[in-house]
Coordinates of C-alpha atoms in Angstrom, one line a residue:
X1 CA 5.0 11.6 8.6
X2 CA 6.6 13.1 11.1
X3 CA 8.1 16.7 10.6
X4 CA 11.0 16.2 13.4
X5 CA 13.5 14.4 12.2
X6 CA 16.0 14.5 14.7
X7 CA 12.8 12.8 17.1
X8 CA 12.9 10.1 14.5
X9 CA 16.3 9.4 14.1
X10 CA 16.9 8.9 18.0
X11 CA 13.2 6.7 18.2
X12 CA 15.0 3.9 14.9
X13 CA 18.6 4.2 15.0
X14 CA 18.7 1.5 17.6
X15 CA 16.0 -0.3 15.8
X16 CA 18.0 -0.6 12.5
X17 CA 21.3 -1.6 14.1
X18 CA 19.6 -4.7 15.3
X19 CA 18.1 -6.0 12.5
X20 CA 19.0 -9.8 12.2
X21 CA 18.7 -12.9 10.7
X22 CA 19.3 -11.5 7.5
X23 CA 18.6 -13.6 4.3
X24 CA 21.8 -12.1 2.8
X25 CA 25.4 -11.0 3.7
X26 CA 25.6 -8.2 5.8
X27 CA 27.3 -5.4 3.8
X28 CA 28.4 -2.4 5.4
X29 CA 27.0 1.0 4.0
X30 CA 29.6 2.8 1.5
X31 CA 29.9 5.9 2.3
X32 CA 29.0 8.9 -0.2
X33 CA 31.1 10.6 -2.7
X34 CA 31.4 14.1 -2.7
X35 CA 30.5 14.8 -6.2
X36 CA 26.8 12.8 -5.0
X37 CA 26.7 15.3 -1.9
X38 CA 27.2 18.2 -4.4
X39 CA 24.5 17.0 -6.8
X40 CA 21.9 16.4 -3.7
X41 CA 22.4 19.6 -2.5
X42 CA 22.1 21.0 -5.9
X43 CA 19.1 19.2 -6.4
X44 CA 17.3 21.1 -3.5
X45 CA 18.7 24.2 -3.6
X46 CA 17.5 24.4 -7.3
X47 CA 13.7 21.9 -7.1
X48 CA 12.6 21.8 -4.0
X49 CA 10.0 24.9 -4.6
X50 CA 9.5 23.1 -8.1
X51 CA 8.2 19.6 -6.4
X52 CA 4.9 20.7 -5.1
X53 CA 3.3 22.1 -8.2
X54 CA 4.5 19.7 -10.4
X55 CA 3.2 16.9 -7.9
X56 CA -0.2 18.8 -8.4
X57 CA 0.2 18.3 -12.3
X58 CA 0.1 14.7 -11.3
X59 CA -2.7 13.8 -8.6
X60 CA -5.2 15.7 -10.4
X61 CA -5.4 13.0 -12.3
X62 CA -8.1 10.2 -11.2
X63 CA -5.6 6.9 -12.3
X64 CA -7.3 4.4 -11.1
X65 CA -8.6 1.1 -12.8
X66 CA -11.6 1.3 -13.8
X67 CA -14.0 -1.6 -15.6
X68 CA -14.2 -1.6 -19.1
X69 CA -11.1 0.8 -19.3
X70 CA -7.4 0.7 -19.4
X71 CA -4.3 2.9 -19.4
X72 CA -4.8 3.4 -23.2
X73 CA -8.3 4.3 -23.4
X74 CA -9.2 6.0 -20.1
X75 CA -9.0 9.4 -20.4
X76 CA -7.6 10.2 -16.9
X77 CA -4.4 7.8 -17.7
X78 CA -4.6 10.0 -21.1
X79 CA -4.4 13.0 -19.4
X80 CA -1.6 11.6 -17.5
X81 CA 1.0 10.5 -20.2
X82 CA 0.6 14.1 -21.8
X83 CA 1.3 15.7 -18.5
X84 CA 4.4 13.0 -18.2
X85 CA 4.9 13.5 -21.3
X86 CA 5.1 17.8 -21.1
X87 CA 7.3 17.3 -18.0
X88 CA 9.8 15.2 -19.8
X89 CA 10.4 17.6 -22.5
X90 CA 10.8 20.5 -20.0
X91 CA 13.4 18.5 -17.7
X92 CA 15.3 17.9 -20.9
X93 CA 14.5 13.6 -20.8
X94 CA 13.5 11.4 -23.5
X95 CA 9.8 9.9 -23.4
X96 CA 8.4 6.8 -24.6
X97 CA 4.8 5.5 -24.7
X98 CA 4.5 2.0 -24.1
X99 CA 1.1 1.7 -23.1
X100 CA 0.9 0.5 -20.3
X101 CA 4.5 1.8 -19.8
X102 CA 6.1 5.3 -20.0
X103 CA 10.2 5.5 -20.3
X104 CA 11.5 8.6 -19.2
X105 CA 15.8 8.5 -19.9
X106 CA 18.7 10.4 -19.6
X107 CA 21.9 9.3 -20.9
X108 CA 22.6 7.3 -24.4
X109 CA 24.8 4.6 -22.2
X110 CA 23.7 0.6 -23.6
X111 CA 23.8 -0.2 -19.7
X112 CA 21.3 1.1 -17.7
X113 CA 20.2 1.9 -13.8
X114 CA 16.4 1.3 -13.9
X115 CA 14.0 3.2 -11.1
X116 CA 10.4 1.8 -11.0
X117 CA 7.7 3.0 -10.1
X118 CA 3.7 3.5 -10.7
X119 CA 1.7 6.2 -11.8
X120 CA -1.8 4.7 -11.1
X121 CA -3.4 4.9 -7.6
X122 CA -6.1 3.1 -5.5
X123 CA -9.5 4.4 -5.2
X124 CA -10.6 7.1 -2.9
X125 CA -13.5 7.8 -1.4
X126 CA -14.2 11.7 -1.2
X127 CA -16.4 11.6 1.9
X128 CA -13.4 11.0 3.9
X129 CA -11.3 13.7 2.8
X130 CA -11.3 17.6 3.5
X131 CA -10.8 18.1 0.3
X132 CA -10.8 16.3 -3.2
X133 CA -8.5 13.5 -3.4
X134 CA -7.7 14.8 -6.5
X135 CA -6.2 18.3 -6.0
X136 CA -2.9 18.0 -4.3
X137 CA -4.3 20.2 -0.7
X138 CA -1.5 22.1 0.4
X139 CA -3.2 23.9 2.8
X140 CA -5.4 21.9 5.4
X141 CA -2.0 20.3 7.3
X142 CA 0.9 23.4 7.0
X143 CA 3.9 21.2 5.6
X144 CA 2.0 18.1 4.1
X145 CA 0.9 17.5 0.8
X146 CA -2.3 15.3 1.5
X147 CA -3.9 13.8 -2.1
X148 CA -3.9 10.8 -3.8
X149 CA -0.8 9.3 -4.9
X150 CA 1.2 11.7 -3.2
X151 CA 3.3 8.5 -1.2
X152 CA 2.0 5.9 -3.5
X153 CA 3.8 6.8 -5.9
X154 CA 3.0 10.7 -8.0
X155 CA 5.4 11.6 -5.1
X156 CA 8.3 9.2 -5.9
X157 CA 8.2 10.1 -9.5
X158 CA 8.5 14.1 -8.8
X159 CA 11.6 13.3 -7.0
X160 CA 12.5 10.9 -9.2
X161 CA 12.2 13.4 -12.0
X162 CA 14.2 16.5 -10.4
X163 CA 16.7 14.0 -9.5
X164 CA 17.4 13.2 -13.1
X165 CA 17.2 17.0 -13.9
X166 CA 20.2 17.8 -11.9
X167 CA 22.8 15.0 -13.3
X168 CA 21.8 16.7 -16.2
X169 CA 22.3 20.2 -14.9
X170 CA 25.8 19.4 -13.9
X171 CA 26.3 17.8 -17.2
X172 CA 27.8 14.4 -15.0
X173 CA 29.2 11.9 -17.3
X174 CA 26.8 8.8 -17.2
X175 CA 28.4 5.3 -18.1
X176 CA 24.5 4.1 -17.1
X177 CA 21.5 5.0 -19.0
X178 CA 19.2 6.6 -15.7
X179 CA 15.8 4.9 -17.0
X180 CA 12.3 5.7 -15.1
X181 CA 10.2 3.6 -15.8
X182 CA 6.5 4.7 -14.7
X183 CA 4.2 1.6 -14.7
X184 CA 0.1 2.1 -15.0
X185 CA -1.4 -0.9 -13.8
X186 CA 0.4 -2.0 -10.3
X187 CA -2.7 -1.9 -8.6
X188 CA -4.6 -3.8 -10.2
X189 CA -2.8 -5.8 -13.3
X190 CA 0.5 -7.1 -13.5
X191 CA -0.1 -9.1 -16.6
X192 CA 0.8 -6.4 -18.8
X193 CA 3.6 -5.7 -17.5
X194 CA 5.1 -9.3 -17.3
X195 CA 4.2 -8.8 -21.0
X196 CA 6.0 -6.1 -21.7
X197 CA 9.0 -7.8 -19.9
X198 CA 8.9 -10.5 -22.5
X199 CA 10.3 -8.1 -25.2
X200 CA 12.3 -5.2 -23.1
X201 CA 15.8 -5.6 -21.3
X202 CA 15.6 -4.1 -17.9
X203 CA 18.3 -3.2 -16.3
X204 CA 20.8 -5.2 -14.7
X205 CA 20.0 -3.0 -11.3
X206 CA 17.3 -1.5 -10.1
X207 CA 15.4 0.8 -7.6
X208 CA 11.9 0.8 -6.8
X209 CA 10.3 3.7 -5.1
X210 CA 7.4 2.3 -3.7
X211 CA 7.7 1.2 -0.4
X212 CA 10.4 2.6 2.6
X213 CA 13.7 2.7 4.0
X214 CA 16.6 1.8 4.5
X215 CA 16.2 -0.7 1.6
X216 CA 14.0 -2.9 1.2
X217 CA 15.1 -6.9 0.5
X218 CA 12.6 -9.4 1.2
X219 CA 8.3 -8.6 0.5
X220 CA 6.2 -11.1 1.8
X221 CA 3.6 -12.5 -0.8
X222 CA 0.3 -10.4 -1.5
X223 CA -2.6 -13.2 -1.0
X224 CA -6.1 -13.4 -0.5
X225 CA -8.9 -15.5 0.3
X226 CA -12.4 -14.8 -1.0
X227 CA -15.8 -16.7 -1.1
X228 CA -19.4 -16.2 -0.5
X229 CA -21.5 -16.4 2.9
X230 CA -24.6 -17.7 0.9
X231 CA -28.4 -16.2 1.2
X232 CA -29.7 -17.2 4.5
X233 CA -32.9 -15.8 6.5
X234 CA -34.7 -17.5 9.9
X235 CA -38.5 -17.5 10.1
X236 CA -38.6 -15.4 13.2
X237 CA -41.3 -13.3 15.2
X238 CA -42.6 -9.9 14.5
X239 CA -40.7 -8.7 17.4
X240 CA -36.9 -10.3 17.3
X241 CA -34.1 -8.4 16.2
X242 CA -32.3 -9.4 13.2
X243 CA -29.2 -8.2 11.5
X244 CA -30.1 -8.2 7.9
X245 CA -27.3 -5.9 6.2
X246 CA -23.6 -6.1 7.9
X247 CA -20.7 -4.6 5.0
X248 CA -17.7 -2.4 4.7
X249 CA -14.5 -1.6 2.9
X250 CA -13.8 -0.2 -0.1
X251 CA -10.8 -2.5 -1.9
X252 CA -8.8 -5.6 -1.3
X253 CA -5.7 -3.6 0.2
X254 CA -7.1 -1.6 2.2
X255 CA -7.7 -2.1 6.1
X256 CA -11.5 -0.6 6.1
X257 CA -12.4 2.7 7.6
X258 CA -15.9 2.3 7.1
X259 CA -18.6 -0.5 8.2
X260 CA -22.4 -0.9 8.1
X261 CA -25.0 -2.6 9.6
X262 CA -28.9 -2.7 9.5
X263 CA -31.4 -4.2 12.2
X264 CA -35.0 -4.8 11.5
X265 CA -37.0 -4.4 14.5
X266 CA -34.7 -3.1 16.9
X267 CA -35.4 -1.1 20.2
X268 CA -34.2 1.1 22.9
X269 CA -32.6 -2.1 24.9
X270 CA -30.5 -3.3 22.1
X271 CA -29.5 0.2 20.9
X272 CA -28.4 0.6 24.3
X273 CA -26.2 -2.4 24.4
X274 CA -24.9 -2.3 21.6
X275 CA -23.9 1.4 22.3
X276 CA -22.0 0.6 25.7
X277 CA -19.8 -2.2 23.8
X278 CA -18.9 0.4 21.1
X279 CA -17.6 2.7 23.6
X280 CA -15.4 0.2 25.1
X281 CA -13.7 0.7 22.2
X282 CA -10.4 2.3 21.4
X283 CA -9.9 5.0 18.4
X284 CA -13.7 4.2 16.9
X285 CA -16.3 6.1 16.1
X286 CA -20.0 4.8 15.8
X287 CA -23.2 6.8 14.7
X288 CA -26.4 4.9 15.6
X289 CA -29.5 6.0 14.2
X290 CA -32.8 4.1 15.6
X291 CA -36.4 5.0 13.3
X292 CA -39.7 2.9 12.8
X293 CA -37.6 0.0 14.5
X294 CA -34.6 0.1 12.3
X295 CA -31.3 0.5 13.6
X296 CA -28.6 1.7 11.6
X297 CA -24.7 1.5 12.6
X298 CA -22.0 3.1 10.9
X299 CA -18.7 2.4 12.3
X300 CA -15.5 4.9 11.5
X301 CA -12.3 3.5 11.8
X302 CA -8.9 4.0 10.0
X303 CA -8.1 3.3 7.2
X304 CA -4.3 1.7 6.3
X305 CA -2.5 0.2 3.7
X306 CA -3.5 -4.1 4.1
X307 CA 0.2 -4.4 4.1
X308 CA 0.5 -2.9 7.4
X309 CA -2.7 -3.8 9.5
X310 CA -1.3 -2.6 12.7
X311 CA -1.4 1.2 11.1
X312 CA -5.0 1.1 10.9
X313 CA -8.4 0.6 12.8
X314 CA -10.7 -2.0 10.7
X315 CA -13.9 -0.6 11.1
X316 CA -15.3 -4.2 9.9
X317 CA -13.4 -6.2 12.5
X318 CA -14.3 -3.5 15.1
X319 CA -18.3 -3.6 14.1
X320 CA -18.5 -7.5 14.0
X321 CA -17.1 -7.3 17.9
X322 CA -20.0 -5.1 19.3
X323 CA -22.3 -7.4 17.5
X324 CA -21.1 -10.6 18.1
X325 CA -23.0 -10.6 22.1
X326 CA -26.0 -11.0 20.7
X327 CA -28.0 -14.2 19.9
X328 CA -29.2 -13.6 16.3
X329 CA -31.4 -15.5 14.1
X330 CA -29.2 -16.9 11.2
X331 CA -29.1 -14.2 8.7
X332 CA -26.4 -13.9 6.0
X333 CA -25.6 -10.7 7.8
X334 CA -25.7 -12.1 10.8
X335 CA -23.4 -15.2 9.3
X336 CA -20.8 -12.9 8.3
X337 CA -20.6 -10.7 11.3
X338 CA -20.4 -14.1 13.3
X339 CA -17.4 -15.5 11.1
X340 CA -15.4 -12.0 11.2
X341 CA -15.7 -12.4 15.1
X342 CA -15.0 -15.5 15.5
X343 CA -12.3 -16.3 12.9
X344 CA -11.0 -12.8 12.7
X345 CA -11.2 -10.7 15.4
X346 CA -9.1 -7.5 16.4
X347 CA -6.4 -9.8 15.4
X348 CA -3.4 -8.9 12.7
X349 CA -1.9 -12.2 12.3
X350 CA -4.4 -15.0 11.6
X351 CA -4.2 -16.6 15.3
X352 CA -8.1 -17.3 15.0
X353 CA -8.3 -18.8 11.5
X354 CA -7.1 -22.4 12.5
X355 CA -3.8 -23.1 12.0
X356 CA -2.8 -20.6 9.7
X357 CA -0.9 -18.3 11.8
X358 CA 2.7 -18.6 11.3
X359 CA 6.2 -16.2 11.1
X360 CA 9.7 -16.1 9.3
X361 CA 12.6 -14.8 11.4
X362 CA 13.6 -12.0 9.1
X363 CA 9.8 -11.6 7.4
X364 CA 8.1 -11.2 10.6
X365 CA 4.7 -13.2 10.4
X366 CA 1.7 -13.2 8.0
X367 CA -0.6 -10.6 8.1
X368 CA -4.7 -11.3 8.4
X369 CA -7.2 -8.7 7.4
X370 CA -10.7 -9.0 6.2
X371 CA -11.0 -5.6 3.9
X372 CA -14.3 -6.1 2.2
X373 CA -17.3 -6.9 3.1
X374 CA -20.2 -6.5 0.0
X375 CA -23.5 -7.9 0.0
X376 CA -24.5 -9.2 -3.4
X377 CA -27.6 -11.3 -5.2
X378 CA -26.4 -14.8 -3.8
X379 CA -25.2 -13.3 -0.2
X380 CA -22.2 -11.5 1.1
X381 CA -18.6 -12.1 -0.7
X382 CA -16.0 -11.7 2.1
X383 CA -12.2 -11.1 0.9
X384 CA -9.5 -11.3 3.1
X385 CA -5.6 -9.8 2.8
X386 CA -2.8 -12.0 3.6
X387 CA 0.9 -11.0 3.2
X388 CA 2.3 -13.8 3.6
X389 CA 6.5 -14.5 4.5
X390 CA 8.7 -17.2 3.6
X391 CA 8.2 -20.6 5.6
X392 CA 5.3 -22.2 4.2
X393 CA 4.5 -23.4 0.4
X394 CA 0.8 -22.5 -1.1
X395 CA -0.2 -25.9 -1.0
X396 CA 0.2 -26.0 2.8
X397 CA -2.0 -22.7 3.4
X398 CA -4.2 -23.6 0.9
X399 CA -5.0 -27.1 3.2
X400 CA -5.0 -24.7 6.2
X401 CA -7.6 -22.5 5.0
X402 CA -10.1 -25.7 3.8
X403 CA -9.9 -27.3 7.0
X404 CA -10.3 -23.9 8.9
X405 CA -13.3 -22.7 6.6
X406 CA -14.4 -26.7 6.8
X407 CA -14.8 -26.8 10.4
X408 CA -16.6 -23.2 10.8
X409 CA -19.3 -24.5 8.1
X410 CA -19.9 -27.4 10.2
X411 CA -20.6 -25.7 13.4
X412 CA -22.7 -23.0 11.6
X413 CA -24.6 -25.4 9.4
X414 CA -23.4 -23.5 6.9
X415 CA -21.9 -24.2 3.2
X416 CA -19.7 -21.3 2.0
X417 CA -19.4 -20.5 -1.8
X418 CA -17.6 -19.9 -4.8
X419 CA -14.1 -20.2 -2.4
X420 CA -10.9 -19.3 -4.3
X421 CA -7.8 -18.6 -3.2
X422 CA -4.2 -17.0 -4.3
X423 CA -1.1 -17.5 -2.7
X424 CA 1.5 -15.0 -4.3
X425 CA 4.9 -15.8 -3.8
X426 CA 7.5 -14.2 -1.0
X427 CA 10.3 -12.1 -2.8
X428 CA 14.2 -12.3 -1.2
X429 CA 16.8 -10.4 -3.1
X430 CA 20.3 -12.1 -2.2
X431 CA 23.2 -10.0 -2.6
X432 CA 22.3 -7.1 -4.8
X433 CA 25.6 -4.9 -6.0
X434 CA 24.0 -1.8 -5.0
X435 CA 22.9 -2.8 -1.5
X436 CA 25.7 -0.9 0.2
X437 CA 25.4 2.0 -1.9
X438 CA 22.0 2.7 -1.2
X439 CA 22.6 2.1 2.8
X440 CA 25.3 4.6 2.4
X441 CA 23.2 7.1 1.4
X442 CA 20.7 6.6 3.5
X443 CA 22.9 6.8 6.6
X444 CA 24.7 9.5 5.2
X445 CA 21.5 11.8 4.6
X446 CA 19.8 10.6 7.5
X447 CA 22.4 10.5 10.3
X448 CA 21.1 7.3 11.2
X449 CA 24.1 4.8 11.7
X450 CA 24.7 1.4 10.9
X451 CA 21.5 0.8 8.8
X452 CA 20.5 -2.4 8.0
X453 CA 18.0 -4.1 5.1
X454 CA 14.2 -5.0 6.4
X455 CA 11.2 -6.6 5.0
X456 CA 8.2 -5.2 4.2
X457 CA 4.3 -6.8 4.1
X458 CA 4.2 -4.8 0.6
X459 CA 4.1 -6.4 -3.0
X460 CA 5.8 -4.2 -5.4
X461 CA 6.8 -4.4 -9.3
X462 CA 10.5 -5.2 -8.2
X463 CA 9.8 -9.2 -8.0
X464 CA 9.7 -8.6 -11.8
X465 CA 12.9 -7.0 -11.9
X466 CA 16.4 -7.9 -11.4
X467 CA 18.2 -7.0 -8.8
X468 CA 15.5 -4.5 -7.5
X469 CA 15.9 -3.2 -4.0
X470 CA 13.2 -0.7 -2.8
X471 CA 14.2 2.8 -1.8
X472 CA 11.7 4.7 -0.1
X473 CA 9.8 7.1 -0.4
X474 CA 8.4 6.1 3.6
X475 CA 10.8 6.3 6.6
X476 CA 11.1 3.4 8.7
X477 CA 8.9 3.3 11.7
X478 CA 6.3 5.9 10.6
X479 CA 3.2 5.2 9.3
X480 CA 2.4 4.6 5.4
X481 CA -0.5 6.8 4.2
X482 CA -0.5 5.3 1.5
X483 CA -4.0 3.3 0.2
X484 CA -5.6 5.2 3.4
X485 CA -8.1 7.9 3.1
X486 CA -5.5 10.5 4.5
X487 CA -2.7 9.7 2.0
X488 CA 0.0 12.6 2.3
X489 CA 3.6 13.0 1.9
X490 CA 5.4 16.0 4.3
X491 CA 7.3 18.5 2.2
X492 CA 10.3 17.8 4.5
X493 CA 10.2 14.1 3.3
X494 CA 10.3 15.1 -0.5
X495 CA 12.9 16.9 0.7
X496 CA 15.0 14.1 1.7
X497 CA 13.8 11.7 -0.7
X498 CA 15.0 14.3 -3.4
X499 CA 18.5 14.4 -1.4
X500 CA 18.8 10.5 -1.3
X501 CA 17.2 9.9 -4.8
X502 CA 19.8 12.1 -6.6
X503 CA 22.9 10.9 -4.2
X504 CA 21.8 7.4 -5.4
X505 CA 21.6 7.9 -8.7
X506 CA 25.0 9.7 -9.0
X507 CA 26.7 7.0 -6.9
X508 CA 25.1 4.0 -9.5
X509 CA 25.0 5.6 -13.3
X510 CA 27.8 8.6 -13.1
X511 CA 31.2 7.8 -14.5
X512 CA 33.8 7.3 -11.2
X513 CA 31.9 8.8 -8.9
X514 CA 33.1 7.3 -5.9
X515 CA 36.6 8.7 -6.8
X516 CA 35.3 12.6 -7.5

């Protein structure tokens, strides 16, 4: 995040006032009352001290799936529903336990304004932080709070939290129930959710604080392609290199930061090459370490959120292109280092896998990137991140990537394994009631004129809602930390999330708001 915002607001203004080809009617924002100015300033005047150390409360706690657990018998999601539990009885708001589920209300109204969001996180790996990812550091970067969750989404539900505290501080007449509802399984398992959905009424609008502003509209469809590059190893002389080990990434949505690869009988000539190609490279980092005639390679590159590729460095995609020069025996490391190069690349958009490649107007086009690479018993399993926008049905990528895959095979000699595929769906929301609302406060806290709706690569909960519209926490045209391995949030941004996050909530649950 950047701390300047009056830098920002110059570098987007223009860039949200041209937004087009919108999938709805343009509505223009509304502009905010006074009594939601009064309860925003409120809000930070009274919490903003308050944020930090309660946000700490929350990313101490490791939420992320784990096999053979779940939200109900993990005793990191344990921990967490007592601490969201404790916090809701000192804020003054109801608290229910779900399971997979916490409620946190004000108000006894029967309609409601629901705000969704997620209290588990992705996995971290502690190698790649200064500190733990699991003590909020305060410390390392003056003015960011840098630990996991703290964007995605511990952070969103602090300032969701305080927001809620101040209606009730000013004891503002609610004709809307102001329901949280903290989900503990969006990264891994919606199942139970669309479960719980079966016997609870949402409400009839909704907020989702999980992705960026202005507001969000249209998500393009999380999908991914998986299969196996099968056991393979050439008969070859004592003295030829072979790549026997190429790997990397940690999880499905995240653009790698780290990559590996191992060559048996290596020597000064190809350690040499293989060095000047790496440092033709832009923003990597590559140890090499050459003993007994084994090379080793690590490669360092950035990790991102798979949603937006272009915010990250794939250490994979990078490591397969200084490999890719050299004429190896056929190896199932060499195999997969061969297919990321030549069907990947330093690509974002899929232009090398056959004719998948393809864009939607307002969506923007599909996003490509191979996030993990893991050797296993029967060979290497490769997954690969789509995000896919409207324009295209499932049964038309799914042909795309069998004749792709097909014709790679064929001029490897190679048959692939255990393919499957998923094609999730694009979301449009078409004229929500609180789309004007919501751009109103934005502009209005902000200064940023004219804003109009985007989409975003992201998959969040609000498909499964009605009328959900996503709401931040991220500005527009910065880059979202989180599911990296530097995931922060800058004080100044909870800030203004805690500004807009209040204003919105007064504007959509208080009693004639827009006439106090």
């Amino acid at each position: 995040m950047k701390n300047n915002l009056k830098i920002f607001r110059q570098g987007v203004s223009a860039l949200l006032a041209s937004a087009i080809c919108l999938p709805l009617a343009a509505k223009e924002p509304i502009p905010v009352s006074p009594l939601a100015d009064k309860a925003a300033a409120h809000a930070v005047s009274h919490y903003q001290a308050a944020m930090a150390p309660t946000l700490a409360r929350l990313v101490r706690f490791d939420t992320r799936a784990r096999e053979g657990q779940t939200p109900l018998t993990d005793p990191a999601f344990i921990g967490f529903k007592a601490e969201m539990k404790a916090l809701a009885g000192e804020l003054g708001l109801s608290f229910e336990d779900r399971g997979y589920v916490l409620l946190l209300g004000l108000g006894e109204a029967d309609a409601k304004l629901g705000v969704i969001t997620h209290g588990d996180v992705q996995p971290a790996d502690p190698s790649q932080w200064l500190k733990s990812p699991w003590e909020l550091d305060t410390q390392s970067e003056p003015g960011h709070l840098i630990g996991r969750g703290t964007e995605d989404d511990k952070g969103p539900i602090v300032t969701a939290l305080y927001a809620m505290k101040s209606i009730k501080d000013l004891n503002l007449p609610l004709d809307r129930r102001i329901e949280l509802l903290v989900y503990l399984a969006e990264e891994s398992d919606w199942d139970p959710l669309r479960e719980f959905l079966k016997t609870y009424t949402p409400a009839d609008i909704n907020i989702t604080l999980d992705a960026e502003y202005p507001v969000v509209t249209a998500e393009k469809g999380w999908s991914q392609i998986q299969f196996t590059i099968p056991r393979a190893m050439a008969k070859v002389g004592p003295n030829t290199p072979v790549l026997k080990v190429f790997e990397g990434g940690s999880f499905a949505s995240q653009v790698p930061q780290l990559a590996h690869a191992s060559i048996q009988n290596a020597d000064e000539a190809l350690l040499q090459r293989l060095k000047a190609r790496a440092e033709a490279q832009k923003n990597m980092r590559y140890q090499f370490e050459l003993q007994q005639g084994t090379l080793d390679i690590r490669a360092l590159g950035r990790a991102a959120h798979s949603s937006t590729p272009e915010a990250g460095v794939n250490a994979v995609a990078h490591l397969a292109e200084v490999l890719k020069a050299e004429d190896w025996p056929q190896t199932h490391g060499a195999l997969t280092a061969q297919f990321v190069a030549e069907m990947v690349g330093l690509g974002l958009y899929g232009d090398k896998f056959g004719k998948l490649a393809y864009s939607d107007a307002f969506m923007g086009p599909m996003s490509l990137a191979v996030t993990l690479v893991k050797p296993t018993e029967n060979g290497v399993e490769v997954t690969i991140n789509l995000r896919r926008p409207e324009g295209r049905t499932p049964e038309q990528l799914e042909d795309a990537t069998r004749e792709a895959l097909a014709a790679w095979s064929e001029r490897h000699g190679v048959q692939l394994e255990g393919l499957d595929t998923y094609w999730g769906a694009p979301h449009v929301v078409k004229d929500a009631p609180h789309l004007g609302t919501l751009l109103g406060v934005f502009s209005h806290f902000t200064g940023i004129t004219n804003p109009k709706p985007v989409a975003i690569g992201g998959s969040t909960n609000a498909k499964l809602f009605p009328n959900a519209l996503s709401f931040g926490p991220a500005m527009p045209d910065v880059e979202y930390t989180g599911h990296s391995e530097h995931e922060f949030i800058t004080k100044e941004q909870l800030n203004l999330n805690l500004e807009m996050y209040t204003a919105a909530m007064v504007e959509l649950a208080v009693k004639g708001a827009a006439q106090k």
